[in-house]
Amino acid sequence: MRNFNKILSVKKYLLLLLLVISTEVNAQFQFNFNDSILVFKNGEYLSLAWGGGHNNAQFSEIDYDFDGDMDLFVFDRSHDQVRLYRHEEANVQHYYVADPAGFLRFPPGLRYRAYCADYDQDGKNDLFCYTIGGLRVYRNIGNSTIGLQWEQYSNYITSNYNGPELNLYISSADIPAIVDVEGDGDLDILTYHIGGEYLQYHQNQSQELYGHSDSLIYKLKNSCWGGYREDVTTNGVFLFDNSGPCNGANVPNPELPLGSEPKAHAGSTVLALDYDNSGVLDLILGDVSYTNMTLLINGGIVPNGNSDMVSFSTNFPSNTTPINMQLFPAGFYVDVNFDGKKDLIVTPNANNVSENETSVLFYKNTGANSQPNFVYQTKAFLQNEMIEHGTASSPQIVDLNNDGLQDLIVSNFYAYKATNLKESRLAYYQNTGTIGNPKFTFVDVNFLNLAQSNLGLRLFPTFGDLNGDGKADMMLGLENGSVAYYQNTTTGSNPTFAAPVLNYADQTGTAMNAGQYASPQLFDLNNDGKLDLILGKKTGELIYFENTGTTTSPAFTLLNNALGMVDTDSLTPDGYSVPHFFRFQDTTYLLLGAHDGAIYFYDSIDGSLNTGLSFHERSADFLGLKAAIGAYSSCFITDIDQDNHLDLFVGQDLGGIYRLEDEPGSTLEIEEDQGQNLRIFPNPATTEITILSEENMGTMDMYSLEGKWMCSWVVSNGINVFSLADLESGFYILKGRTNGVNLKFWKR
């Protein structure tokens, strides 16, 4: 019985991510992804402004909405994130629309690599992804009626190594070529041996055994495909090699430990295509140690003839700007400009090895698919249409120039530069719209020249009027854990700030310090009309300094070193807590960003500010956004357009910003809290769900939204934990048999 992973199918890109929070006053928050706020840079509209950014992207195609055209599937190796771009057409113009919730359409737990290709020739691209030492494959069983859904074909693909049937080994650092080598319609695999140097050809036996292409049955046909060997000391190759497996020696065992191999394999990327229209596949190779890609020309004329490579070039493409990506480039062959010809996309295949704001090279194919001619276009494909600021972006919404309109400040952990250096900075987007119709216009990538201030990485700002002059001053959290104060001195339309007061001190004269990487927030936490200061710590806790001064002369007094007893370092020693307190209907809430990418949601804050008191954790993954954020989550809530709907701005690992809007009255609701005596969390859930009850609820029946009975749970007084392993993704309703209580939850 094959395992089914079915992913929720929804309408258009505004896939609903909802959370309904019932409080004592029945406050409700329901959020959709929303890109309606326009963003401009250098006079140009950023069509993918709120798409989220890219660092180490992998490109392929899939018609995920089943409208007959190919959409763009992007898997980013940096914390394993899925991005979808829907192909749209209007007025004979083709373009991409970002689908930030696209991750919900794909199986969870994707790591290292993911690639879409049609292995069974049914016209729908399937999914090849990493599993330990090889490939896991999901079959696309979706259609236009049910949407995109997946069936796991195999947890790992095997191959016949001329006798033993073993796992088809592919290093986690490698990107293999999954391509039809012999032209018979089924997908073969070209990948490097565990020891490196030699390219193995695993032939798909589907046609040979059954006469049709609907299976993945592999046999190692050649352990030195192309007859070449990689040079382990340079970026070249040895053609017509006569050593090792190239001379007909025994097939190397892919399960040998690395230490037993004569050459250790560090990492390679393989792109196979017919570059010279000879009818056989040539190769474009990337290596973990080099900046370029190597083109190898196949000297054969018959597919699957095991012919030798006859020439190579390390200056590829030689007709235009050659590839130069600092380290470890990977090539992808996909049509991204809608002209029917596959283009070349080149990206880094590892973290922190290339500029992470400009890490997607686009080479337009000006030739044909049978004989491409690649011409350099840009080093920031997609990224140049986004709010994109390196790694670990964080949004702040503030009226910076005192014009009555809320502007956007985006900080980052760092931007990785071509000089192999990292720098942290603030980007400034001025609100050039109106109160009811905001519009952001890019002004400065390095606001206040902070990148040159020698203050370290992860500069983290917060804003508030600390001296009562009506202007938003800035407190800046620093890498060394301290806080710097910048007084707002703006007199005209351009914001200006006084020189910083470093090592800002509390009322005792002691410099406030969070240890490392302080993440401050100015917020009136005790609701006394004065801005207090909360510091997030690298270790995951929060520090609370109460303002015991006045609205014009603050004096910050340490009240609590472990505010709310929160701690985001449950999985790692580095929690990187980022607080965002907000108040809604006279109730205080906390959204807490963290290194693990989750946004933690807390209530029961009012009255719980003193040492030893705990906030109530309502969700360890607010809105289920962890998979879309990846790492280093942060957020900011405000009503930026004054429409009485809250706007949620979310920062994340890949350097971009998401925007979501509270939209009451939605048809879908997920109830996380049903009254005073019963709570269900996390919601959405993945593997298990907890029901916290203050009384014995007895038997509760579970139904699908279609009314199908699924199972029954007995809910007793206290903590009740239930497994969701046997449930498909979707919405479910729990109904009490005796008390009439209904709960809704979402299994993702």
XYZ file of C-alpha atoms in Angstrom, residues 84-332:
249
model
C 6.059 28.893 -6.728
C 5.587 31.401 -9.535
C 2.380 31.072 -11.493
C 2.524 31.689 -15.241
C -0.085 34.277 -16.200
C -1.045 35.931 -19.480
C -2.869 39.226 -20.064
C -3.023 41.332 -23.227
C -0.599 38.974 -24.987
C 1.899 39.582 -22.193
C 3.294 36.689 -20.164
C 4.536 37.095 -16.612
C 5.013 35.365 -13.264
C 2.903 35.922 -10.156
C 4.436 34.920 -6.840
C 2.501 32.337 -4.822
C 3.919 32.687 -1.287
C 1.734 29.869 0.016
C 2.950 27.468 -2.659
C 4.798 25.404 -0.058
C 1.439 24.028 1.065
C 1.057 22.244 -2.262
C 4.181 20.104 -1.834
C 5.133 17.284 0.537
C 6.645 18.484 3.800
C 10.233 17.796 4.787
C 11.949 18.487 1.454
C 15.718 18.857 1.931
C 18.780 19.793 -0.117
C 17.269 19.410 -3.569
C 13.919 19.093 -5.320
C 13.304 18.849 -9.046
C 10.166 18.412 -11.158
C 10.188 16.084 -14.170
C 7.700 13.697 -15.801
C 8.964 10.157 -15.250
C 5.805 8.289 -16.322
C 5.035 10.343 -19.452
C 1.511 11.235 -18.357
C 2.020 14.925 -19.093
C 2.326 15.886 -15.418
C 5.698 16.598 -13.849
C 6.553 14.476 -10.840
C 8.866 15.330 -7.950
C 12.413 14.055 -7.402
C 13.863 15.049 -4.051
C 16.574 14.146 -1.583
C 16.538 11.228 0.749
C 19.551 9.973 2.699
C 22.151 9.091 0.094
C 19.845 9.256 -2.886
C 16.440 10.080 -4.326
C 12.876 9.999 -3.063
C 10.181 10.276 -5.750
C 6.567 11.461 -5.608
C 4.142 10.852 -8.447
C 1.853 13.707 -9.450
C -1.699 12.342 -9.193
C -3.455 15.712 -9.320
C -5.776 17.153 -11.922
C -7.777 20.296 -12.581
C -10.602 19.099 -10.316
C -8.735 18.035 -7.177
C -5.660 20.235 -7.626
C -2.049 19.255 -7.078
C -1.714 16.041 -5.072
C 1.117 13.571 -4.572
C 1.593 9.857 -4.184
C 4.929 8.636 -2.887
C 6.405 6.330 -5.532
C 9.417 5.280 -3.530
C 11.250 6.422 -0.422
C 14.500 5.773 -2.230
C 15.441 4.712 -5.748
C 17.681 1.676 -6.217
C 19.957 0.608 -9.039
C 21.476 -2.682 -10.143
C 25.239 -2.246 -9.691
C 26.013 -5.163 -12.034
C 24.757 -7.647 -9.483
C 23.718 -6.146 -6.183
C 20.609 -3.981 -5.981
C 21.691 -0.955 -3.977
C 20.525 2.498 -3.174
C 21.245 4.726 -6.187
C 23.765 6.875 -4.379
C 23.677 10.641 -4.842
C 25.556 12.874 -2.445
C 23.540 15.496 -0.571
C 25.950 18.085 -2.004
C 25.371 17.004 -5.614
C 22.785 17.883 -8.214
C 22.448 14.994 -10.692
C 21.134 15.161 -14.235
C 17.709 13.491 -14.401
C 17.301 13.279 -18.148
C 16.534 10.931 -21.023
C 20.046 9.956 -22.109
C 19.119 7.464 -24.796
C 16.032 9.144 -26.249
C 13.589 6.321 -25.472
C 11.201 8.398 -23.350
C 12.166 7.392 -19.827
C 14.334 9.324 -17.389
C 17.878 8.155 -16.794
C 20.273 9.517 -14.173
C 23.808 10.881 -14.501
C 25.514 11.369 -11.164
C 29.010 11.283 -9.707
C 30.397 8.296 -7.910
C 30.761 8.687 -4.137
C 34.500 9.163 -4.571
C 34.057 11.786 -7.241
C 35.980 12.084 -10.503
C 33.792 9.711 -12.550
C 30.266 10.215 -13.839
C 27.957 7.209 -13.560
C 25.166 6.453 -16.014
C 22.151 4.723 -14.481
C 19.879 3.574 -17.274
C 16.143 3.437 -16.682
C 15.032 -0.084 -17.641
C 11.321 0.721 -17.995
C 11.319 0.639 -21.793
C 13.672 -2.338 -21.972
C 11.572 -4.433 -19.577
C 8.014 -3.295 -20.272
C 8.052 -1.305 -23.485
C 6.647 1.826 -21.867
C 7.858 4.609 -19.585
C 6.022 4.468 -16.286
C 8.624 3.059 -13.896
C 11.946 3.931 -12.295
C 14.001 0.749 -12.534
C 17.707 1.467 -12.852
C 20.845 -0.385 -13.868
C 24.371 1.021 -13.783
C 25.308 0.866 -17.465
C 28.510 2.847 -17.348
C 30.659 3.848 -14.390
C 32.702 6.310 -16.466
C 30.166 7.929 -18.765
C 31.802 10.277 -21.224
C 35.228 8.688 -20.758
C 36.611 11.568 -18.705
C 37.897 12.110 -15.201
C 37.680 15.259 -13.132
C 40.969 16.871 -12.189
C 40.989 17.030 -8.383
C 43.484 19.921 -8.318
C 42.038 22.205 -11.037
C 38.696 22.949 -12.644
C 39.617 20.987 -15.758
C 39.059 17.366 -16.779
C 41.144 14.560 -18.267
C 39.670 13.410 -21.569
C 39.980 9.839 -22.878
C 40.944 8.612 -19.445
C 42.329 5.079 -19.113
C 42.377 4.764 -15.352
C 39.917 3.392 -12.805
C 36.483 2.552 -14.056
C 37.251 4.153 -17.430
C 39.439 1.173 -18.358
C 36.743 -1.355 -17.634
C 37.583 -1.947 -14.006
C 35.005 -3.195 -11.558
C 32.111 -0.933 -10.729
C 32.869 1.038 -7.560
C 30.694 0.245 -4.592
C 28.546 3.295 -3.844
C 28.181 2.314 -0.210
C 31.875 2.413 0.592
C 32.643 5.014 3.245
C 34.324 8.143 1.994
C 37.536 7.316 3.835
C 38.008 4.152 1.809
C 37.916 5.984 -1.518
C 41.161 7.144 -3.131
C 39.604 10.559 -3.856
C 37.054 12.244 -1.613
C 34.074 13.712 -3.392
C 33.159 17.185 -2.174
C 30.353 18.155 -4.516
C 29.384 18.518 -8.181
C 26.432 19.709 -10.232
C 25.516 18.160 -13.585
C 23.400 19.680 -16.351
C 22.984 17.496 -19.466
C 21.688 18.912 -22.758
C 22.421 18.724 -26.458
C 24.465 21.896 -26.825
C 25.768 21.446 -30.366
C 22.769 19.741 -32.021
C 24.653 16.466 -32.489
C 21.873 14.256 -31.152
C 23.755 13.285 -28.001
C 23.999 14.943 -24.611
C 26.779 17.299 -23.693
C 27.547 18.338 -20.126
C 27.757 21.566 -18.144
C 29.489 20.881 -14.823
C 29.854 22.848 -11.607
C 32.279 22.080 -8.806
C 32.186 22.969 -5.124
C 35.662 24.514 -5.290
C 35.351 26.737 -8.364
C 33.555 29.799 -9.627
C 32.931 28.715 -13.195
C 31.152 25.927 -15.053
C 32.822 23.572 -17.488
C 31.286 22.676 -20.865
C 32.096 19.199 -22.204
C 31.240 18.306 -25.802
C 30.177 14.755 -26.562
C 31.940 13.300 -29.582
C 29.323 10.634 -30.242
C 26.478 10.614 -32.753
C 24.272 7.840 -31.332
C 22.335 8.299 -28.048
C 23.551 5.952 -25.327
C 26.611 5.083 -27.340
C 28.838 5.620 -24.287
C 30.977 7.856 -26.445
C 33.792 9.997 -25.121
C 33.775 13.706 -24.460
C 36.146 15.212 -27.006
C 36.644 18.780 -25.791
C 35.980 21.020 -22.829
C 35.918 24.711 -21.978
C 36.159 26.362 -18.578
C 35.207 29.731 -20.082
C 31.517 28.990 -20.584
C 29.547 30.563 -22.201
C 32.409 31.977 -24.251
C 30.135 34.065 -26.508
C 29.002 36.297 -23.654
C 29.778 37.021 -20.018
C 31.132 33.713 -18.679
C 29.729 32.224 -15.506
C 31.453 33.578 -12.416
C 29.697 32.816 -9.134
C 32.358 32.874 -6.447
C 31.781 29.190 -5.622
C 29.844 26.054 -6.542
C 27.532 27.069 -9.409
C 24.624 24.877 -10.531
C 22.922 25.121 -13.922
C 19.225 24.669 -14.740
